[in-house]
Short mmCIF file of C-alpha atoms in Angstrom, two decimals:
data_model
loop_
_atom_site.label_atom_id
_atom_site.label_comp_id
_atom_site.label_asym_id
_atom_site.label_seq_id
_atom_site.Cartn_x
_atom_site.Cartn_y
_atom_site.Cartn_z
CA MET A 1 78.28 238.01 3.44
CA SER A 2 81.32 237.80 5.71
CA GLY A 3 84.82 238.88 4.71
CA LEU A 4 85.95 235.28 5.21
CA VAL A 5 83.56 234.04 2.50
CA ARG A 6 84.66 236.82 0.15
CA LYS A 7 88.27 235.84 0.72
CA CYS A 8 87.59 232.14 0.10
CA ILE A 9 85.56 232.42 -3.12
CA GLY A 10 86.81 235.76 -4.45
CA THR A 11 84.79 238.91 -5.14
CA ARG A 12 84.58 238.12 -8.86
CA ASN A 13 82.82 234.82 -8.16
CA LEU A 14 80.58 236.18 -5.44
CA VAL A 15 77.73 237.16 -7.76
CA VAL A 16 77.78 233.75 -9.44
CA PHE A 17 77.80 232.09 -6.01
CA LEU A 18 74.73 234.04 -4.89
CA VAL A 19 72.86 233.33 -8.14
CA VAL A 20 73.51 229.60 -7.75
CA LEU A 21 72.22 229.74 -4.18
CA GLU A 22 68.95 231.25 -5.42
CA PHE A 23 68.36 228.34 -7.75
CA VAL A 24 69.06 225.60 -5.18
CA THR A 25 65.64 224.16 -4.38
CA SER A 26 64.99 223.44 -0.73
CA HIS A 27 62.46 220.75 0.21
CA LYS A 28 60.60 221.05 3.52
CA ILE A 29 59.65 217.62 4.82
CA ALA A 30 57.71 216.72 7.97
CA ILE A 31 58.09 213.29 9.55
CA ILE A 32 55.33 212.39 12.01
CA GLY A 33 56.85 209.91 14.46
CA GLY A 34 60.33 209.53 15.94
CA GLY A 35 60.72 205.76 16.12
CA ILE A 36 63.17 203.69 14.10
CA GLY A 37 61.05 204.23 10.96
CA GLY A 38 60.96 208.02 11.21
CA THR A 39 64.57 208.52 12.27
CA SER A 40 66.01 206.16 9.65
CA ASN A 41 63.79 207.88 7.06
CA ALA A 42 65.45 211.19 7.93
CA PHE A 43 68.84 209.55 7.41
CA PHE A 44 67.89 208.04 4.03
CA LEU A 45 66.31 211.31 2.86
CA GLN A 46 69.50 213.20 3.63
CA GLN A 47 71.46 210.64 1.64
CA LEU A 48 69.21 211.17 -1.38
CA LEU A 49 68.40 214.89 -1.19
CA LYS A 50 71.68 216.08 0.33
CA ASP A 51 71.56 219.69 1.57
CA THR A 52 68.27 220.44 -0.17
CA ALA A 53 66.32 218.62 2.55
CA GLN A 54 64.90 220.58 5.49
CA ILE A 55 63.53 217.86 7.73
CA LYS A 56 61.52 218.25 10.91
CA ILE A 57 60.42 215.31 13.09
CA PHE A 58 57.22 215.66 15.14
CA GLU A 59 57.14 213.27 18.11
CA ARG A 60 54.67 213.37 21.01
CA GLY A 61 56.75 211.08 23.24
CA ASP A 62 60.41 210.18 23.47
CA ILE A 63 62.55 209.47 20.43
CA GLY A 64 62.53 205.71 19.87
CA GLY A 65 58.81 204.94 19.57
CA ARG A 66 58.29 201.31 20.49
CA LEU A 67 62.02 200.85 21.12
CA ARG A 68 62.21 201.65 24.80
CA GLU A 69 64.40 201.17 27.84
CA MET A 70 63.41 199.45 31.05
CA GLU A 71 65.46 199.64 34.24
CA ILE A 72 64.95 197.01 36.92
CA GLY A 73 67.16 195.42 39.53
CA GLY A 74 69.91 197.92 38.77
CA LYS A 75 70.12 196.85 35.11
CA SER A 76 68.79 198.29 31.84
CA TYR A 77 67.04 196.31 29.09
CA ASP A 78 65.23 196.81 25.80
CA SER A 79 61.50 196.56 26.36
CA GLY A 80 60.54 196.81 22.68
CA GLY A 81 62.35 195.14 19.78
CA SER A 82 65.21 193.39 21.55
CA ILE A 83 66.85 191.16 18.91
CA ILE A 84 68.06 191.67 15.34
CA HIS A 85 68.91 189.01 12.75
CA SER A 86 72.38 188.65 11.28
CA ASP A 87 70.98 189.18 7.76
CA ASN A 88 69.39 192.53 8.67
CA PHE A 89 71.61 194.76 6.54
CA TYR A 90 70.14 198.21 7.27
CA ALA A 91 69.98 197.77 11.06
CA ARG A 92 73.63 196.73 11.18
CA ALA A 93 74.83 199.40 8.74
CA LEU A 94 73.00 202.16 10.63
CA THR A 95 74.27 200.88 13.97
CA GLU A 96 77.86 201.03 12.77
CA LYS A 97 77.32 204.37 11.00
CA VAL A 98 76.28 206.15 14.21
CA GLY A 99 79.09 204.61 16.25
CA LEU A 100 77.15 202.06 18.29
CA LYS A 101 78.46 198.56 18.96
CA VAL A 102 77.08 195.23 17.74
CA LYS A 103 76.78 192.53 20.40
CA ASN A 104 76.32 189.00 19.08
CA LEU A 105 73.98 186.85 21.15
CA ASP A 106 74.87 183.33 22.22
CA LYS A 107 72.48 180.40 22.19
CA GLY A 108 71.95 180.59 25.94
CA SER A 109 71.98 177.66 28.31
CA GLY A 110 68.63 176.23 27.35
CA THR A 111 65.08 176.65 26.11
CA GLY A 112 62.01 174.81 27.33
CA PHE A 113 58.79 174.32 25.34
CA TYR A 114 55.92 174.30 27.82
CA ASP A 115 52.35 173.06 27.28
CA GLY A 116 50.87 174.20 30.59
CA LYS A 117 51.68 171.01 32.45
CA LYS A 118 55.11 169.84 31.30
CA PHE A 119 58.06 170.64 29.08
CA VAL A 120 57.47 168.77 25.82
CA LEU A 121 61.04 169.57 24.80
CA LYS A 122 64.11 170.96 26.54
CA LEU A 123 67.08 172.24 24.59
CA THR A 124 70.43 172.72 26.30
CA GLY A 125 72.13 175.22 24.00
CA SER A 126 74.48 172.54 22.73
CA THR A 127 74.04 172.39 18.93
CA PHE A 128 75.04 168.72 18.65
CA LYS A 129 72.81 167.44 21.47
CA ASP A 130 69.87 169.66 20.53
CA LYS A 131 69.82 168.37 16.93
CA PHE A 132 69.38 164.83 18.22
CA LYS A 133 66.59 165.92 20.56
CA VAL A 134 64.72 167.83 17.85
CA VAL A 135 65.01 165.03 15.27
CA GLY A 136 64.08 162.48 17.91
CA ARG A 137 60.79 164.25 18.66
CA TYR A 138 59.86 165.73 15.29
CA GLY A 139 61.65 163.58 12.75
CA PHE A 140 63.57 164.84 9.74
CA GLY A 141 60.61 166.91 8.56
CA ILE A 142 62.08 169.83 10.50
CA ARG A 143 64.77 170.08 7.82
CA ASP A 144 62.16 171.11 5.24
CA ILE A 145 61.14 174.11 7.35
CA VAL A 146 64.77 175.12 7.82
CA LYS A 147 65.41 174.91 4.07
CA ASP A 148 62.28 176.93 3.34
CA ALA A 149 63.30 179.61 5.84
CA GLU A 150 66.82 179.74 4.37
CA LYS A 151 65.42 180.11 0.85
CA MET A 152 63.04 182.84 1.98
CA LEU A 153 65.81 184.87 3.63
CA LYS A 154 68.05 184.53 0.59
CA THR A 155 65.28 185.59 -1.77
CA PHE A 156 64.19 188.53 0.38
CA LYS A 157 67.70 190.00 0.17
CA ARG A 158 66.78 191.07 -3.35
CA ILE A 159 65.05 194.09 -1.80
CA TYR A 160 68.45 195.52 -0.84
CA CYS A 161 69.64 195.30 -4.42
CA LEU A 162 66.44 196.85 -5.73
CA GLN A 163 66.64 199.74 -3.30
CA SER A 164 70.31 200.30 -4.15
CA LYS A 165 69.12 200.78 -7.76
CA GLN A 166 66.55 203.31 -6.45
CA VAL A 167 63.52 201.15 -7.23
CA ALA A 168 60.51 202.27 -5.16
CA PHE A 169 57.07 200.78 -4.56
CA LYS A 170 53.78 202.53 -3.88
CA SER A 171 52.26 199.61 -1.97
CA THR A 172 53.29 196.77 0.33
CA ALA A 173 51.89 194.27 -2.17
CA GLU A 174 54.14 195.63 -4.93
CA LEU A 175 57.19 195.44 -2.68
CA LEU A 176 56.56 191.83 -1.70
CA ASN A 177 55.81 190.80 -5.26
CA SER A 178 59.03 192.38 -6.53
CA THR A 179 61.17 190.20 -4.29
CA SER A 180 59.12 187.07 -4.98
CA PRO A 181 55.49 186.50 -6.08
CA ASP A 182 55.50 183.67 -3.55
CA PHE A 183 55.84 186.21 -0.70
CA LEU A 184 52.66 187.98 -1.75
CA LYS A 185 50.81 184.66 -1.88
CA ARG A 186 52.03 183.74 1.60
CA ALA A 187 50.84 187.08 2.96
CA GLN A 188 47.30 186.05 2.03
CA VAL A 189 47.24 182.57 3.57
CA SER A 190 47.52 181.52 7.22
CA MET A 191 50.70 179.97 8.59
CA ARG A 192 48.72 176.93 9.64
CA GLN A 193 47.38 176.35 6.13
CA ASN A 194 50.73 177.03 4.47
CA LEU A 195 52.48 174.50 6.70
CA LYS A 196 49.79 171.91 5.98
CA THR A 197 50.31 172.45 2.26
CA LEU A 198 54.05 171.95 2.73
CA GLY A 199 53.38 168.67 4.55
CA VAL A 200 54.64 169.84 7.93
CA SER A 201 53.43 167.59 10.75
CA GLU A 202 50.83 168.72 13.26
CA LEU A 203 53.31 168.16 16.09
CA ILE A 204 55.84 170.58 14.56
CA ARG A 205 53.10 173.11 13.85
CA ASN A 206 51.63 173.02 17.33
CA GLU A 207 54.92 173.05 19.20
CA LEU A 208 57.96 174.57 17.46
CA VAL A 209 56.09 176.90 15.13
CA ALA A 210 53.44 177.94 17.67
CA ALA A 211 56.18 178.75 20.20
CA ALA A 212 57.87 181.06 17.68
CA MET A 213 54.58 182.87 16.98
CA HIS A 214 53.89 183.29 20.70
CA THR A 215 57.28 184.71 21.63
CA ASN A 216 57.75 186.95 18.55
CA TYR A 217 54.25 188.25 17.81
CA ASN A 218 52.12 187.04 20.74
CA GLN A 219 49.72 185.45 18.23
CA GLU A 220 48.66 182.03 17.00
CA LEU A 221 49.09 180.03 13.79
CA ASP A 222 46.39 182.05 12.03
CA VAL A 223 48.94 184.80 11.27
CA ASN A 224 49.85 185.18 7.61
CA ALA A 225 52.51 182.78 6.37
CA PHE A 226 54.94 185.53 5.37
CA VAL A 227 55.20 186.93 8.90
CA GLY A 228 55.16 183.36 10.17
CA PHE A 229 58.30 182.45 8.27
CA VAL A 230 59.94 185.77 9.19
CA SER A 231 59.35 184.76 12.81
CA LEU A 232 60.69 181.24 12.26
CA ALA A 233 63.79 182.40 10.40
CA GLY A 234 65.02 184.25 13.49
CA GLY A 235 65.26 181.02 15.46
CA LEU A 236 66.18 178.53 12.74
CA VAL A 237 68.56 180.33 10.39
CA GLY A 238 71.55 182.59 11.03
CA ASP A 239 72.54 184.35 14.22
CA LEU A 240 71.07 187.08 16.39
CA TRP A 241 72.51 190.30 17.76
CA ARG A 242 71.55 193.51 19.50
CA VAL A 243 72.97 196.98 19.96
CA GLU A 244 75.29 196.69 22.94
CA GLU A 245 74.22 200.07 24.32
CA GLY A 246 70.55 199.14 23.78
CA ASN A 247 68.48 199.03 20.59
CA PHE A 248 66.57 202.09 21.79
CA ARG A 249 69.80 204.08 21.36
CA LEU A 250 69.75 203.66 17.57
CA PRO A 251 66.88 206.13 16.84
CA GLN A 252 68.41 208.60 19.30
CA LYS A 253 71.79 208.41 17.57
CA LEU A 254 70.20 208.75 14.14
CA VAL A 255 68.65 212.06 15.20
CA LYS A 256 72.06 213.25 16.35
CA GLU A 257 73.73 211.98 13.16
CA THR A 258 71.27 213.77 10.87
CA GLY A 259 70.97 216.89 12.99
CA VAL A 260 67.27 217.22 12.12
CA GLU A 261 65.00 219.33 14.28
CA VAL A 262 62.71 217.44 16.65
CA VAL A 263 59.48 219.09 17.80
CA LYS A 264 57.87 217.44 20.81
CA SER A 265 54.23 217.84 19.92
CA LYS A 266 50.89 216.21 19.25
CA VAL A 267 49.98 216.47 15.57
CA LYS A 268 46.27 217.07 15.03
CA SER A 269 46.02 217.07 11.24
CA VAL A 270 47.88 216.79 7.95
CA LEU A 271 45.77 218.51 5.27
CA PRO A 272 46.40 220.03 1.84
CA SER A 273 47.86 223.54 2.07
CA SER A 274 45.58 226.43 1.17
CA ASN A 275 47.98 227.49 -1.57
CA GLY A 276 47.57 224.12 -3.28
CA ASN A 277 51.20 223.10 -2.77
CA GLY A 278 52.11 220.46 -0.20
CA TYR A 279 50.51 220.01 3.22
CA THR A 280 49.78 221.98 6.36
CA VAL A 281 50.66 220.27 9.62
CA THR A 282 48.61 221.42 12.61
CA TYR A 283 49.97 220.56 16.05
CA THR A 284 50.07 221.50 19.71
CA LEU A 285 53.05 221.75 22.03
CA PRO A 286 53.15 220.02 25.44
CA GLY A 287 50.89 221.83 27.91
CA ASP A 288 49.19 223.91 25.18
CA THR A 289 46.38 221.60 24.10
CA GLU A 290 44.28 224.49 22.77
CA ASP A 291 47.06 226.58 21.19
CA PHE A 292 47.21 225.12 17.67
CA LYS A 293 50.25 225.89 15.54
CA THR A 294 50.55 225.33 11.80
CA GLU A 295 53.40 224.91 9.37
CA ASP A 296 53.49 224.17 5.65
CA PHE A 297 55.61 221.42 4.10
CA ASP A 298 56.30 220.19 0.59
CA ALA A 299 55.76 216.60 1.70
CA VAL A 300 54.80 214.65 4.82
CA VAL A 301 55.86 211.20 6.00
CA LEU A 302 53.70 209.32 8.51
CA ALA A 303 56.00 207.16 10.62
CA THR A 304 53.51 206.05 13.24
CA PRO A 305 50.74 203.42 13.08
CA LEU A 306 47.48 205.00 11.96
CA HIS A 307 45.40 203.01 14.44
CA ASN A 308 46.41 205.28 17.33
CA ALA A 309 47.72 208.38 15.56
CA GLU A 310 44.41 210.30 15.97
CA LEU A 311 45.21 212.24 12.82
CA GLU A 312 42.89 214.09 10.50
CA LEU A 313 43.99 213.30 6.95
CA PRO A 314 42.83 214.44 3.48
CA ASP A 315 39.39 213.19 2.41
CA ASP A 316 40.82 211.19 -0.50
CA VAL A 317 43.03 209.06 1.79
CA ASP A 318 41.52 205.63 2.38
CA VAL A 319 42.09 205.49 6.14
CA VAL A 320 40.08 202.29 6.62
CA LYS A 321 42.15 200.34 4.09
CA ASN A 322 45.42 201.57 5.55
CA THR A 323 44.56 201.11 9.22
CA LYS A 324 45.03 197.74 10.91
CA PRO A 325 44.12 196.68 14.45
CA PHE A 326 47.13 195.99 16.64
CA GLN A 327 47.91 193.17 19.05
CA ARG A 328 48.11 194.15 22.68
CA THR A 329 51.30 192.87 24.28
CA VAL A 330 52.34 193.24 27.90
CA ALA A 331 55.97 192.89 28.96
CA THR A 332 56.23 192.34 32.71
CA PHE A 333 59.75 192.75 34.09
CA VAL A 334 60.26 191.03 37.43
CA ASN A 335 63.22 191.14 39.75
CA GLY A 336 63.10 188.12 42.01
CA ILE A 337 63.33 184.33 41.84
CA LEU A 338 61.32 182.24 39.37
CA ALA A 339 59.60 179.24 40.92
CA PRO A 340 59.89 175.88 39.11
CA VAL A 341 57.35 176.07 36.28
CA VAL A 342 57.15 172.27 36.37
CA PRO A 343 57.36 171.08 39.99
CA GLY A 344 60.58 169.21 40.70
CA GLN A 345 62.32 170.36 37.51
CA GLU A 346 64.95 173.05 36.99
CA ASN A 347 63.83 175.94 34.80
CA PRO A 348 65.63 176.51 31.50
CA GLU A 349 66.73 180.07 30.74
CA ASP A 350 63.91 180.70 28.27
CA ILE A 351 60.43 179.23 28.50
CA LEU A 352 58.28 179.28 25.36
CA THR A 353 54.66 178.18 25.30
CA VAL A 354 53.33 175.79 22.66
CA TRP A 355 49.75 175.32 21.52
CA SER A 356 47.83 173.97 24.47
CA LYS A 357 44.35 173.16 25.69
CA GLU A 358 45.42 174.63 29.01
CA ASP A 359 44.51 178.23 29.81
CA LEU A 360 48.00 179.74 29.76
CA PHE A 361 48.22 183.30 31.04
CA PHE A 362 51.70 184.00 29.63
CA SER A 363 53.31 183.59 26.20
CA SER A 364 56.97 183.32 27.20
CA ILE A 365 59.40 183.89 30.05
CA GLY A 366 62.93 185.10 29.38
CA PHE A 367 65.80 185.10 31.84
CA LYS A 368 67.51 188.51 31.55
CA GLY A 369 70.41 187.92 33.95
CA SER A 370 71.70 188.54 37.43
CA ALA A 371 70.74 191.77 39.14
CA SER A 372 71.85 193.78 42.14
CA GLN A 373 69.52 191.48 44.04
CA ASP A 374 68.52 188.02 42.77
CA PHE A 375 67.61 187.82 39.03
CA ASN A 376 65.69 189.69 36.32
CA TYR A 377 63.04 188.15 34.03
CA LYS A 378 60.75 189.35 31.25
CA VAL A 379 57.30 187.78 30.91
CA PHE A 380 55.25 188.27 27.74
CA SER A 381 51.46 188.06 27.92
CA LYS A 382 48.36 189.27 26.07
CA LYS A 383 46.98 191.11 29.09
CA PRO A 384 48.43 192.46 32.35
CA LEU A 385 49.37 189.80 34.89
CA THR A 386 47.49 189.86 38.17
CA ASP A 387 49.32 189.74 41.50
CA GLU A 388 48.04 186.19 41.87
CA GLU A 389 49.51 185.15 38.50
CA ILE A 390 52.85 186.74 39.30
CA GLY A 391 52.76 184.91 42.64
CA LYS A 392 52.23 181.59 40.83
CA LEU A 393 55.31 182.16 38.67
CA PHE A 394 57.71 183.63 41.24
CA SER A 395 58.69 182.35 44.66
CA LYS A 396 60.20 185.73 45.50
CA VAL A 397 59.31 189.14 44.07
CA ASN A 398 61.38 192.24 44.80
CA GLU A 399 60.23 194.56 42.02
CA VAL A 400 57.76 194.54 39.12
CA LYS A 401 57.59 196.93 36.16
CA THR A 402 55.21 196.68 33.23
CA VAL A 403 55.18 197.90 29.64
CA ASP A 404 51.69 197.60 28.16
CA TRP A 405 51.52 198.57 24.50
CA MET A 406 50.02 197.80 21.11
CA ALA A 407 53.08 196.07 19.75
CA TYR A 408 52.33 194.66 16.29
CA PRO A 409 49.47 194.39 13.81
CA LYS A 410 47.02 191.52 14.18
CA TYR A 411 47.95 189.31 11.27
CA SER A 412 44.62 187.94 10.07
CA VAL A 413 44.00 186.49 6.60
CA PRO A 414 42.82 187.28 4.05
CA ASP A 415 43.83 190.86 4.62
CA THR A 416 44.43 194.09 2.74
CA LEU A 417 47.99 195.36 2.51
CA PRO A 418 48.26 199.13 3.08
CA ASP A 419 49.87 201.58 0.67
CA PHE A 420 53.11 203.50 1.14
CA GLU A 421 51.77 206.37 -0.96
CA LEU A 422 48.53 207.66 0.54
CA ALA A 423 48.42 210.66 -1.82
CA PRO A 424 51.03 212.56 -3.86
CA GLY A 425 53.52 213.91 -1.33
CA LEU A 426 51.97 211.98 1.59
CA TYR A 427 53.59 208.68 2.58
CA TYR A 428 53.14 205.96 5.20
CA ILE A 429 56.18 204.00 6.41
CA ASN A 430 54.25 201.68 8.72
CA ALA A 431 52.39 200.16 5.78
CA ILE A 432 55.18 197.57 5.72
CA GLU A 433 54.17 196.27 9.16
CA SER A 434 51.15 194.67 7.54
CA ALA A 435 53.57 192.13 6.04
CA ALA A 436 55.81 191.75 9.09
CA SER A 437 56.84 193.94 12.02
CA ALA A 438 60.52 194.17 12.96
CA ILE A 439 63.27 196.77 13.24
CA GLU A 440 64.64 195.81 9.83
CA MET A 441 61.22 195.87 8.18
CA SER A 442 60.75 199.43 9.45
CA CYS A 443 64.12 200.38 7.93
CA ILE A 444 63.17 198.80 4.60
CA GLY A 445 59.84 200.65 4.66
CA SER A 446 61.54 203.94 5.49
CA LYS A 447 64.08 203.49 2.68
CA ASN A 448 61.24 202.79 0.24
CA VAL A 449 59.39 205.93 1.34
CA ALA A 450 62.59 207.97 1.06
CA LEU A 451 62.95 206.77 -2.55
CA LEU A 452 59.31 207.58 -3.33
CA LEU A 453 59.72 211.03 -1.84
CA TYR A 454 62.99 211.63 -3.70
CA GLN A 455 61.33 210.71 -7.00
CA TYR A 456 58.33 212.93 -6.21
CA LEU A 457 60.29 216.02 -5.20
CA GLU A 458 63.04 215.75 -7.81
CA ASN A 459 60.74 214.55 -10.61
CA VAL A 460 62.80 211.38 -11.05
CA GLU A 461 61.29 208.47 -12.94
CA ASN A 462 61.03 205.15 -11.11
CA VAL A 463 63.04 202.14 -12.27
CA ASP A 464 61.24 199.01 -13.46
CA PHE A 465 62.18 196.31 -10.94
CA GLN A 466 62.07 193.66 -13.67
CA THR A 467 65.00 195.27 -15.50
CA VAL A 468 67.48 195.28 -12.61
CA CYS A 469 68.92 192.94 -9.98
CA GLN A 470 69.20 189.79 -12.03
CA GLU A 471 71.16 186.83 -10.64
CA LYS A 472 74.57 188.27 -11.55
CA ASP A 473 73.64 191.60 -9.93
CA LEU A 474 72.61 189.85 -6.74
CA LEU A 475 75.93 188.03 -6.54
CA ARG A 476 77.81 191.30 -7.03
CA PHE A 477 75.67 193.07 -4.48
CA LYS A 478 76.31 190.32 -1.96
CA GLU A 479 80.02 191.02 -2.27
CA GLU A 480 79.37 194.73 -1.69
CA LEU A 481 77.47 193.96 1.52
#
């Protein structure tokens, strides 16, 4: 004990100080995965457990997970999650907390809906003109979808109130049901069927809605209706933004903000400790594939999709139930000049594909901006583009870079919804992706797991969600936001 400490607290109080230190319980927590889910979980755990939390993040790649950076044509872009909705409370709060800047996105100078032969609709970015175009093609039935999306967003905000009251859920199904039983029902029916039930026309389904599914999740109308409306809400309701410095910076800044230790490693197994308390994490460091290291923890958080984690887990964990296949998505960044997609017509900034009988080899094309030479574009597809396909799209190609990854779960119905609690002291953030995959959904999942872990380690009783966050509470919470 230094003389400075003695001087500050006094010799008389020193014994009491040391006794108190002995009784402060420290919780060792391992987080497997350093994406937005894992890094925000570390932040939320520190909020709840204060100085009693000793957190270590195990990450085999770079911090950020599926939030990555791509440099092309002298410019840098997000290659993973690139847009965030204005109603995404956690993403915005965390962005501001770590000192990053929010950049609001404009409507752009136009969007074209392409069926493989022609643009069935072209929007200019002018709200007034575009409303007339949309109503002219689809009728006033589009208003019903907008109202439904608005209602869904408003209702889903209840989760923020519930989590502020420290309500936690052991499964994705429980979380959805707590915000609205209707959400759980939608998660078990296809978007196509749900829209039919709502009386939405086939034209709207096959064009506007299909385009949203293609560009957001690279899937068709057979996705579940909950993720379908999450996808629609981004384009129909509210505004969009991104982190000015790049969304991939947020996980990096969260690590710096929390000061947690990051171990670059490949985790082999998470198994019950031999002493019967907590779990033993077995891992290897880069370059030492055969030199296995072990460390014991009071609790472990899995913040990486189980489908590619290659983890050995306890025998009583239902891996099959909690593992979902993922949708392959390829983002091809091209620096060059885009040829007219429809001969004789000028290309809009963004090109979205609708349902089509044509064999389309891309899902969307986004104009990213001017570059040091010509322009930059991002093309989404379900498989890598061939040189021939790139040649069909571009009249000039200076540079091509590709990100090929398993981006989101395949949203088939009916489907099982994974659990957040795999076993006492073992939790799974990415369970929430079975409902919908987005930066904000990962943050909500990580906050839920932090609450579960807090209750487990501190022996705190959960709060019944039916007793809190009534209408008056929601209004008050809205003011606090």
